[in-house]
Coordinates of C-alpha atoms and ligand atoms in Angstrom, one line a residue:
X279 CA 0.0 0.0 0.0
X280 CA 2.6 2.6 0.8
X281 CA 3.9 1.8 -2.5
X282 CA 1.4 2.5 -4.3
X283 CA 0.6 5.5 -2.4
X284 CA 4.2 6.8 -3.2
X285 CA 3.9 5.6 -6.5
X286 CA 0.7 7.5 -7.7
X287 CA 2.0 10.4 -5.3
X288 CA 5.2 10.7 -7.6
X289 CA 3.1 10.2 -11.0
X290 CA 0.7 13.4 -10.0
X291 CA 3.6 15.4 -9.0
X292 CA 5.1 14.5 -12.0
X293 CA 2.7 15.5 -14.3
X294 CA 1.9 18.5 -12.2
X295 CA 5.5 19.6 -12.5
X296 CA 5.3 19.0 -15.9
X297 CA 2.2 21.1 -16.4
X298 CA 3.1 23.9 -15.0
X299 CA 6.9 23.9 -15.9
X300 CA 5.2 24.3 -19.6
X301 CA 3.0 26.9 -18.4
X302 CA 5.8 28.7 -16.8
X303 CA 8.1 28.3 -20.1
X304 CA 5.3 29.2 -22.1
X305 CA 4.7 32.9 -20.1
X306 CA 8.3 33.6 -19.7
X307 CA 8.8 32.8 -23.3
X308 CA 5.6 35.2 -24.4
X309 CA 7.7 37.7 -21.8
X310 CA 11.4 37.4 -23.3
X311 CA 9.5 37.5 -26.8
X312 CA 7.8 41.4 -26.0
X313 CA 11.2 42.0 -24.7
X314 CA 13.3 41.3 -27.9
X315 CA 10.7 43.0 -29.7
X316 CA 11.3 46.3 -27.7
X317 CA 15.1 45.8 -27.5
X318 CA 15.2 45.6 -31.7
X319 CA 12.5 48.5 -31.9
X320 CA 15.2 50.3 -29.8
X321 CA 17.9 49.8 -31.6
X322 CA 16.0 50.7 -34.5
X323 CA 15.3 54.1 -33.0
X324 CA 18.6 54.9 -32.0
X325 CA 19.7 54.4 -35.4
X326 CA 17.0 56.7 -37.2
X327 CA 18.3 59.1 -34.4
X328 CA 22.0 58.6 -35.9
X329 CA 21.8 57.7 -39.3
X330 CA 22.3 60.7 -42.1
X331 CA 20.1 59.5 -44.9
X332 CA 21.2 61.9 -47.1
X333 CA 24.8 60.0 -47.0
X334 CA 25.8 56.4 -48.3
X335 CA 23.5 54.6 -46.4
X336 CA 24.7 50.9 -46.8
X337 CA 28.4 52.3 -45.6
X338 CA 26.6 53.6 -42.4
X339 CA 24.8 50.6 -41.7
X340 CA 28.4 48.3 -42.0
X341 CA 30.0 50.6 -39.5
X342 CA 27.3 50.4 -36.9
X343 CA 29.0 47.9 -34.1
X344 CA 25.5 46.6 -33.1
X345 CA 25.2 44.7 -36.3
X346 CA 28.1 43.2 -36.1
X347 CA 27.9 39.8 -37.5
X348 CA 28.0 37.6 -34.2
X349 CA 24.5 39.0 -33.5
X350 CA 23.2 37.4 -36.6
X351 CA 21.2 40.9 -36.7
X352 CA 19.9 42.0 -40.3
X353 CA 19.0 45.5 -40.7
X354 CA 17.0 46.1 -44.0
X355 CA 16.1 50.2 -45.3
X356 CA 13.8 49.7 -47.4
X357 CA 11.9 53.3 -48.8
X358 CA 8.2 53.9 -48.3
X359 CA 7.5 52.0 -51.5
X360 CA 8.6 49.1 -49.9
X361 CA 11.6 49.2 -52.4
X362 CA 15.3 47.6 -50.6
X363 CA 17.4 50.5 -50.9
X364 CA 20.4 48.8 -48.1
X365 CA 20.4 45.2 -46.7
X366 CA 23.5 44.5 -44.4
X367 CA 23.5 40.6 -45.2
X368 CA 22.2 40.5 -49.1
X369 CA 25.0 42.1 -51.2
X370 CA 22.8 42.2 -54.6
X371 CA 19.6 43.9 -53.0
X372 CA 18.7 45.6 -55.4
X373 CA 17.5 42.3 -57.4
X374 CA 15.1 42.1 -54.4
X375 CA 11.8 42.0 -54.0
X376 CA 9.4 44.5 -53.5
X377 CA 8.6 44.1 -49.8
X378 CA 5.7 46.2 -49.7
X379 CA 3.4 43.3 -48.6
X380 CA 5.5 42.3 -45.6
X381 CA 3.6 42.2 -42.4
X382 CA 5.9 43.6 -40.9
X383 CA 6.4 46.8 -43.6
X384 CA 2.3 47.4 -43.5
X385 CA 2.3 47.7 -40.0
X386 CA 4.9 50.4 -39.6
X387 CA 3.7 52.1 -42.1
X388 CA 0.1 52.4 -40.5
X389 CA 1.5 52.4 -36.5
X390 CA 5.0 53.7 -37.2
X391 CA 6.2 50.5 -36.0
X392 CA 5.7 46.2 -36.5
X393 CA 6.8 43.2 -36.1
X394 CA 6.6 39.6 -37.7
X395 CA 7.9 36.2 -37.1
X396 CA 8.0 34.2 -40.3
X397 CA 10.7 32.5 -42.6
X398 CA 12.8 34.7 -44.5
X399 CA 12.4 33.2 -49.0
X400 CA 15.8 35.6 -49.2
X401 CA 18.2 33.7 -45.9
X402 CA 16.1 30.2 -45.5
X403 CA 16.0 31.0 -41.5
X404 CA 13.0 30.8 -39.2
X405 CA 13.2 35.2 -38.5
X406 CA 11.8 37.7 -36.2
X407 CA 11.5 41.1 -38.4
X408 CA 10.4 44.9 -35.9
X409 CA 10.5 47.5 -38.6
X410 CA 10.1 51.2 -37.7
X411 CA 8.9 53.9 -39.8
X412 CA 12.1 56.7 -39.6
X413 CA 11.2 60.2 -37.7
X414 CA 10.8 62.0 -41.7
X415 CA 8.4 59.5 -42.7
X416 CA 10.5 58.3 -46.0
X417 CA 12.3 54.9 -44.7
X418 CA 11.4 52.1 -43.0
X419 CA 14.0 50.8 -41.0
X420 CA 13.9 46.8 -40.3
X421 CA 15.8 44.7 -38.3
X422 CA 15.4 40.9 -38.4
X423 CA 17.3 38.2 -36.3
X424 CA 17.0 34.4 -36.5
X425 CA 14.0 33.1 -33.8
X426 CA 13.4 29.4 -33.8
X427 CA 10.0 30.2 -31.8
X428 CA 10.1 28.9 -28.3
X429 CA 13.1 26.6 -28.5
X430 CA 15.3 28.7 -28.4
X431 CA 14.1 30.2 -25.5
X432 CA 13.1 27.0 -24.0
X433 CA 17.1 25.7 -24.8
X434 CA 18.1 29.2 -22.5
X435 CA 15.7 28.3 -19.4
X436 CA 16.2 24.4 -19.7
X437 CA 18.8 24.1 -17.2
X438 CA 16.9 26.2 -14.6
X439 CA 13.4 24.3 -15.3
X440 CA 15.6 21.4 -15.0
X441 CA 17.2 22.7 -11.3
X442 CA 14.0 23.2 -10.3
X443 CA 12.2 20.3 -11.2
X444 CA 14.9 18.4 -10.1
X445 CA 14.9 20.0 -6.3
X446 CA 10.9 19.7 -5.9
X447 CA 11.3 16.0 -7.3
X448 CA 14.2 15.3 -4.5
X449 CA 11.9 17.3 -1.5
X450 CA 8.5 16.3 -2.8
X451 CA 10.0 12.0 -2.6
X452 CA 10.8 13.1 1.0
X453 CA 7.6 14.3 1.7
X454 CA 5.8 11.5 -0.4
X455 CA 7.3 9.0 1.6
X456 CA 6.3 10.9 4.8
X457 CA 2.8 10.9 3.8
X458 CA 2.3 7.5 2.7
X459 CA 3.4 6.7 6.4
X460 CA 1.5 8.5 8.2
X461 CA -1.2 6.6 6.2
X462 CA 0.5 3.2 6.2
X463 CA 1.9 3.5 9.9
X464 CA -1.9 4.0 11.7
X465 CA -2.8 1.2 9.6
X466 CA -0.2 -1.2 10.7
X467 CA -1.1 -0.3 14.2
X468 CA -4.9 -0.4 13.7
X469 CA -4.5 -3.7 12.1
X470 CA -2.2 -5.1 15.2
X471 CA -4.9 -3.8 17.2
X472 CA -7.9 -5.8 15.5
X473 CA -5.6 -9.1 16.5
X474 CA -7.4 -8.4 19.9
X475 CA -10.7 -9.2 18.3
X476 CA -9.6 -13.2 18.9
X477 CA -9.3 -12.3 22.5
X478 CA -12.4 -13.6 24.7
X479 CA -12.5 -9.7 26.7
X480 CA -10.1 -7.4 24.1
X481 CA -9.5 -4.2 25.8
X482 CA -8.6 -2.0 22.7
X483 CA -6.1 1.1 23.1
X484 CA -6.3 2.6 19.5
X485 CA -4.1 5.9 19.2
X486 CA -5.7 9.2 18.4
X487 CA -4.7 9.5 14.3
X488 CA -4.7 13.0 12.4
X489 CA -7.0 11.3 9.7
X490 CA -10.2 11.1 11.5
X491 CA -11.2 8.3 9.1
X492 CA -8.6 6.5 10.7
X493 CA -9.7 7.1 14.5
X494 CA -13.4 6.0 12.8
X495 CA -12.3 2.4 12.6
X496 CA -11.2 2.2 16.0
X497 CA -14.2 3.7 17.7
X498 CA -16.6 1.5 15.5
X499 CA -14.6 -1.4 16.2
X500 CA -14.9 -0.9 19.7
X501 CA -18.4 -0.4 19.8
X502 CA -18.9 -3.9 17.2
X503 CA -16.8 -5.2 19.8
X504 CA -18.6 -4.0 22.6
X505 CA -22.3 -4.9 20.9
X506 CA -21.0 -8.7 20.1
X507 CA -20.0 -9.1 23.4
X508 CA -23.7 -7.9 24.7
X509 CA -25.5 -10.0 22.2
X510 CA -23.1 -12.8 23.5
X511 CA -24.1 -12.3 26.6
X512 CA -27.9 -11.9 26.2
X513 CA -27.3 -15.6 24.3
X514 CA -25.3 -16.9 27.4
X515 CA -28.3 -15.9 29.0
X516 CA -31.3 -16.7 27.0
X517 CA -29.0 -20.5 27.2
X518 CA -29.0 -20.5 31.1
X519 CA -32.5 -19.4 31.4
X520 CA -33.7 -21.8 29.0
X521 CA -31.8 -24.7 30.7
X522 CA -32.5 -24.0 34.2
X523 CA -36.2 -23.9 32.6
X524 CA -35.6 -27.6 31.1
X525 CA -34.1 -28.4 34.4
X526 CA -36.9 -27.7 36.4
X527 CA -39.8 -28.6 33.9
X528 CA -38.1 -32.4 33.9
X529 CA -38.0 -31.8 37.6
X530 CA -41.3 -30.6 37.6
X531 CA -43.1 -34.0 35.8
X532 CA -40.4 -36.0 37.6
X533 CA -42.6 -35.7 40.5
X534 CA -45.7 -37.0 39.9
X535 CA -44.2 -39.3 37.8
X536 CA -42.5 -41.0 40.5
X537 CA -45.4 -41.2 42.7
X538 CA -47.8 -43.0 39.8
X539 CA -45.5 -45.9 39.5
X540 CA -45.2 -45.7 43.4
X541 CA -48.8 -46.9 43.5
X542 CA -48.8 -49.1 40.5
X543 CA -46.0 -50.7 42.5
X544 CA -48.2 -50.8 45.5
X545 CA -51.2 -52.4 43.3
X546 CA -49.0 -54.7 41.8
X547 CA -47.7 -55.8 44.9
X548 CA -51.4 -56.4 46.3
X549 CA -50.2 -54.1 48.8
X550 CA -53.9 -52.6 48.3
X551 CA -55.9 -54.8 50.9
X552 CA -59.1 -54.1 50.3
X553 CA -61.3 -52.4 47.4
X554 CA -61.3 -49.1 49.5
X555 CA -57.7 -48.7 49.3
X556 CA -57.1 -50.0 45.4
X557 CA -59.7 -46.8 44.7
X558 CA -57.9 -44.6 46.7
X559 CA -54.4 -45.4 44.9
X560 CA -56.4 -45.3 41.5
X561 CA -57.6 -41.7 42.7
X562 CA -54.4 -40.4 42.8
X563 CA -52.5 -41.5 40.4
X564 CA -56.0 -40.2 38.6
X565 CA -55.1 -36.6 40.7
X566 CA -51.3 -37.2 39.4
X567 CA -51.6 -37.3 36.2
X568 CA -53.8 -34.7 35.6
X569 CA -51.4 -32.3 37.4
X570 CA -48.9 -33.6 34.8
X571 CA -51.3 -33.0 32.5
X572 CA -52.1 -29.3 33.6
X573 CA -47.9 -29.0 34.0
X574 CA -47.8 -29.9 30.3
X575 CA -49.9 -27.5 29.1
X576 CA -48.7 -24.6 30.9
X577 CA -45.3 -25.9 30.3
X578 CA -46.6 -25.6 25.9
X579 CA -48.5 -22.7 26.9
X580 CA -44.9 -20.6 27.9
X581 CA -42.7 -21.8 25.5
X582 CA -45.2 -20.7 22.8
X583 CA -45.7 -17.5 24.5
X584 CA -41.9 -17.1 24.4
X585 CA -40.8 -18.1 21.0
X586 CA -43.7 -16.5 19.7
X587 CA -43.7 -19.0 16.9
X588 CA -47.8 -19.6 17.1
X589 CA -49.7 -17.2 14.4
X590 CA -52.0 -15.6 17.5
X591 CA -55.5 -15.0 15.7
X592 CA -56.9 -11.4 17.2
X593 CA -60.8 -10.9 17.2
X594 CA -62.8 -8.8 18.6
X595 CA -63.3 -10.2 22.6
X596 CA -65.6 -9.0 24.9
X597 CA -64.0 -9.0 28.2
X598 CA -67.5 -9.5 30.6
X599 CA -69.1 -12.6 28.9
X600 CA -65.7 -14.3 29.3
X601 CA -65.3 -13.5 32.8
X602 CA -68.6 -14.4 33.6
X603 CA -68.9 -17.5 32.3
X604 CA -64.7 -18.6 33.5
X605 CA -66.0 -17.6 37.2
X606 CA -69.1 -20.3 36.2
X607 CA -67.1 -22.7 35.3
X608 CA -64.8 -21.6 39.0
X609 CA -68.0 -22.1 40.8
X610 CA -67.2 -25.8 41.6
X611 CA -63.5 -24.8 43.1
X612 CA -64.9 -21.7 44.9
X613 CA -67.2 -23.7 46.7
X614 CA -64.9 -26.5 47.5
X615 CA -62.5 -23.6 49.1
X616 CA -65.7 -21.9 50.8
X617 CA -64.9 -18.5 48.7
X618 CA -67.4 -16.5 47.3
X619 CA -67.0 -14.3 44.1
X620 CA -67.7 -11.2 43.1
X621 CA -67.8 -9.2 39.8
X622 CA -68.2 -5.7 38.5
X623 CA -67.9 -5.9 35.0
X624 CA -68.2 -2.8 32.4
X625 CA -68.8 -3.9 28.6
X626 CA -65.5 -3.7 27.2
X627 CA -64.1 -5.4 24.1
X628 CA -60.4 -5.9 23.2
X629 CA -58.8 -6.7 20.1
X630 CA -56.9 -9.4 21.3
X631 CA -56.2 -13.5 21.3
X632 CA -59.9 -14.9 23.3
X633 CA -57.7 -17.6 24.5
X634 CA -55.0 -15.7 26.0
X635 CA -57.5 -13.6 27.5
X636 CA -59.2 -16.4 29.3
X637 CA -55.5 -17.8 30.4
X638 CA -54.9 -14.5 31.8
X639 CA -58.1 -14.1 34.1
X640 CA -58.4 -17.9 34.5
X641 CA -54.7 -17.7 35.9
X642 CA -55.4 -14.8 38.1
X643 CA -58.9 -15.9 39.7
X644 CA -58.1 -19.2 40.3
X645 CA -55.1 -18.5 42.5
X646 CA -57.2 -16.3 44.4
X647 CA -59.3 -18.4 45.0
X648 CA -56.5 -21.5 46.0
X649 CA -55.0 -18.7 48.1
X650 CA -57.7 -17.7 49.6
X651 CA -59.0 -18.2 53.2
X652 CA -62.4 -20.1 54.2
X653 CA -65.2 -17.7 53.7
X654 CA -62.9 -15.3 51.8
X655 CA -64.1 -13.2 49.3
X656 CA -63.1 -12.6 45.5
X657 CA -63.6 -9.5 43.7
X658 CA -63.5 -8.7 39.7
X659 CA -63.6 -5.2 38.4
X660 CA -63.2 -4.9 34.4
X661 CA -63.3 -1.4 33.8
X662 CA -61.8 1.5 31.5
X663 CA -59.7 4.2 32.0
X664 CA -58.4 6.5 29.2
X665 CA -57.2 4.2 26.6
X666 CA -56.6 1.6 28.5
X667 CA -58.6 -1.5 29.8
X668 CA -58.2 -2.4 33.8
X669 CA -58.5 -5.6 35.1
X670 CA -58.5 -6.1 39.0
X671 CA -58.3 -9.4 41.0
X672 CA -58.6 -8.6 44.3
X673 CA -58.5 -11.4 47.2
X674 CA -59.1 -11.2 51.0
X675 CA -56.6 -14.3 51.1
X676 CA -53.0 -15.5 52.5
X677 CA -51.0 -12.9 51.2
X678 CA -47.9 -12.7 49.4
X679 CA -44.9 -12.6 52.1
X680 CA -42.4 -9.2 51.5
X681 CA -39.8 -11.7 50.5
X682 CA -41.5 -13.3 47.4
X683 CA -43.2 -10.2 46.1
X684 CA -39.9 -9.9 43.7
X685 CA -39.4 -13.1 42.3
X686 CA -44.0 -14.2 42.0
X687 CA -43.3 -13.9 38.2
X688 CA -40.8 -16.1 38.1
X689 CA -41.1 -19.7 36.2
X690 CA -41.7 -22.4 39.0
X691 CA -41.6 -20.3 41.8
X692 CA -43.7 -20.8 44.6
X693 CA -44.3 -19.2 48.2
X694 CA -45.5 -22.4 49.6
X695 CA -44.5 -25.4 47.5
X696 CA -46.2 -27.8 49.5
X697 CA -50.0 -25.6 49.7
X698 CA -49.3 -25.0 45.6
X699 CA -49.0 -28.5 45.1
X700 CA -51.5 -29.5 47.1
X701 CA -53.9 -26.9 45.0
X702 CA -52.5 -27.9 41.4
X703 CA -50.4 -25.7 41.1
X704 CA -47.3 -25.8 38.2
X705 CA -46.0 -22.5 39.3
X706 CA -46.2 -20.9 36.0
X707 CA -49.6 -19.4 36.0
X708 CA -48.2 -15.5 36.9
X709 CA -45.5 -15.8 34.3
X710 CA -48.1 -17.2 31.9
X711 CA -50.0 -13.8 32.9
X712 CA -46.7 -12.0 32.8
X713 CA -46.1 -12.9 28.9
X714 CA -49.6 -12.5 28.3
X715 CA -50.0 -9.0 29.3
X716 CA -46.6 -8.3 27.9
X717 CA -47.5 -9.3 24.6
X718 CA -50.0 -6.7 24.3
X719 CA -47.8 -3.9 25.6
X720 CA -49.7 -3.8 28.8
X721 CA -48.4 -3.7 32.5
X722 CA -48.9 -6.1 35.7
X723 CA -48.7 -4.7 39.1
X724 CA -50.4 -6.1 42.3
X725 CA -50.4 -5.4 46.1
X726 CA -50.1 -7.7 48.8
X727 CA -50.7 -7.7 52.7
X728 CA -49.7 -10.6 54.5
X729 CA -53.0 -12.3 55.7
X730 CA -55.4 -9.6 54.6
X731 CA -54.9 -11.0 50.8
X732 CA -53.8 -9.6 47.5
X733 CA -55.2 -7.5 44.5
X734 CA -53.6 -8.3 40.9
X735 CA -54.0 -4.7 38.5
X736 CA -53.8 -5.0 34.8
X737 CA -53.9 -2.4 32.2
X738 CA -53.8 -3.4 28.8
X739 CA -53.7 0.1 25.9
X740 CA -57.4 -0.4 23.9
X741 CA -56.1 0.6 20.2
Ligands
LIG260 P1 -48.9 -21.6 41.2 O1 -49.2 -22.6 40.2 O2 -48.1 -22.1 42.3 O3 -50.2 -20.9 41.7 P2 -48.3 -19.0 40.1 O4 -47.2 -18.7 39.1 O5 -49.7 -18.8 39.6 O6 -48.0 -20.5 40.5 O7 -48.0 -18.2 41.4 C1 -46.8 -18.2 42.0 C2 -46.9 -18.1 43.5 O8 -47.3 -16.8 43.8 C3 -47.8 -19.1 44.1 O9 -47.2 -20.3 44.3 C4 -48.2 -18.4 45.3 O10 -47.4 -18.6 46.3 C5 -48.1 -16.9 45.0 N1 -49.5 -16.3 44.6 C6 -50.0 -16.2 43.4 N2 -51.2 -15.6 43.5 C7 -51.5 -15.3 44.8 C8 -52.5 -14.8 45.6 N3 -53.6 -14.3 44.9 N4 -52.4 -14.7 46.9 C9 -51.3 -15.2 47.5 N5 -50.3 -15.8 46.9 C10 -50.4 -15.8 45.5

């Protein structure tokens, strides 16, 4: 990488040097050009200034130092016909042309002065002609010098372009190769850095960089880092809750399990003596394996609620006709626990699952009725407040002890094991409710006195 970083670096300074090294010959070039041009006109005023054109001219011109052959400068008097009446480098100039038409001659006669670059039919050469119109208006002085266009300026400010181009090239690979690493480098260390990743707990330390791209990759691997770990955990968990939950459901049916093949080992045995007793064992494992039967089905019930897998059909329930006719059904229980029930029930309807709504209530009434207290009382109140539905379960029962109030919801817990059991209990009837009323964003509260009894509130939103 920091190759190729230093490598395209050097190609675009390159061709940027190059650029504008030809813009820069290019202007001074167009500059040393205007120059010349004023330097010959010069000359060529100094001389109108000097010469005597009433005397030999071509003599004067010979004697004049400035045209002295090494300058390759060729001075031309030509009249303001356009006739050659002296040419300092063409001995038989009066076979010349007219040069009338010559850029150069038409512009000093209309401005007093101009100039031409062209090449010359009478030397062969590549020449730059100024031509000035002398102070009486009868001559035209010219003065032409050989001008290979910008080369031969180019050939004059080579060796400094060169210079040049060769101390950026030299500073600019310095600085190139102290870029790319500042690049590379942070890189390098991000990418020792991301080793961590392997690591079970990585603590990352990534440096502060001056790119802040850079410093990007460290602070949103951090955070990946940080939200694998959390979903790791949540897994870890979702594992432990859902094997402690195993543990206990096998538990859970081990129970009454054992105790049904306890008294078919008793009947098989003949340990039964008389027909009273082989009813009595029959009864209970009867009793037995309906509570695993009831264990079962709450033990469907919450793993449904809790993968959510089951497509939950929604109609339209009315809350009182359900109630009333689950507390019919309740009648039997009730009585057998000397409780009496109560309702208040104000027509509502819910858009919600009928049989999770008759889990929920059947949940809540029929623990306050098994925790309830001979000639205790059970109240319902369905009612409405704003936008949301309220249900109330209200008891005059055992209470819920200070200790357990936190942990009620929990799958298979119990306050008393042995009075749950003894009821039918599974221990998963409030965390049926729980899930219940959580899947339809509602909220579960409840208030408890020790031996005065318990009341169970509800609110579900009404859409
Ligand atoms: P269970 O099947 O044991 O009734 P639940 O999950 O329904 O299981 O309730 C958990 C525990 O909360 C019960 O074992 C009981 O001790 C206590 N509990 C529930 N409802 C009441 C209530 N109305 N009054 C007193 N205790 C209650």
């Amino acid at each position: 990488m920091k190759k190729a970083i230093f490598k395209n670096f050097i190609i675009i300074l390159i061709l940027a040097l190059l650029f504008s090294g030809s813009i820069f010959s290019i202007v001074i070039s167009d500059v040393l050009l205007d120059k010349t041009k004023v330097n010959m006109l010069n000359i060529l005023q100094i001389m109108d200034q000097s010469l005597d054109y009433d005397s030999d001219l071509g003599l004067q011109i010979n004697e004049l130092n400035i045209l002295n052959d090494h300058n390759k400068a060729r001075l031309t008097i030509l009249d303001s016909e356009g006739n050659v009446i002296v040419d300092n480098q063409v001995s038989e100039h009066l076979n010349m042309e007219n040069h009338l038409q010559r850029k150069e001659i038409q512009k000093a006669l209309k401005e007093g002065y101009g100039s031409a670059r062209r090449r010359s039919g009478t030397l062969n050469k590549s020449m730059l002609y100024v031509s000035y119109m002398s102070k009486n208006k009868d001559y035209i002085l010219r003065i032409a010098m050989p001008f290979n266009g910008y080369v031969s300026y180019l050939v004059i400010l080579l060796p400094s372009i060169l210079l040049s181009l060769g101390i950026t090239l030299i500073l600019s690979l310095i600085l190139a190769n102290r870029f790319s690493s500042t690049i590379t480098k942070p890189l390098y260390e991000i990418s020792e850095e991301l080793l961590k990743l392997k690591e079970d707990n990585p603590e990352f330390s990534f440096k502060p960089y001056e790119y802040s791209e850079l410093n990007l990759i460290g602070d949103t691997t951090k955070r990946m880092a940080d939200a694998v770990k959390q979903s790791m955990k949540k897994i870890e968990f979702e594992r432990m809750v859902r094997q402690e939950f195993f543990t206990n459901a096998s538990h859970e049916l081990k129970t009454p399990i054992t105790s049904i093949r306890g008294y078919i080992e008793l009947l098989e045995n003949n340990m039964a003596t008389n027909e009273e007793m082989k009813k009595e064992f029959m009864a209970r494992i009867k009793k037995e394996a309906l509570n695993m039967t009831v264990l079962i089905d709450d033990i469907l019930m919450i793993s449904r609620l809790e993968t959510k897998e089951v497509e939950v059909v929604i109609t339209q329930v009315r809350i009182c006709p359900l109630v009333t006719e689950l507390v019919a059904s309740l009648k039997p229980l009730a009585g057998e626990n000397d409780v009496t029930i109560e309702m208040n029930c104000k027509p509502i309807t819910i858009n919600a699952n009928h049989g999770q709504m008759k889990d929920l209530f059947s949940n809540l009434i029929v623990n306050a009725i098994k925790y309830n207290k001979p000639g205790g009382k059970v109240k319902i109140i369905v009612t409405k407040e704003g936008n949301n539905a309220i249900f109330i379960v209200e008891d005059t029962g055992v209470g819920i002890p200070d200790k357990s109030k936190q942990r009620i919801f929990e799958r298979f817990y119990r306050v008393d094991k042995g009075r749950s059991k003894k009821m039918g209990g599974t221990g998963l009837g409030l965390s049926i409710v729980k899930h219940i009323v959580n899947y339809y964003n509602g909220t579960i509260e409840f208030d408890s006195q020790i031996g005065k009894g318990t009341k169970f509130t509800v609110r579900i939103p009404i859409d």
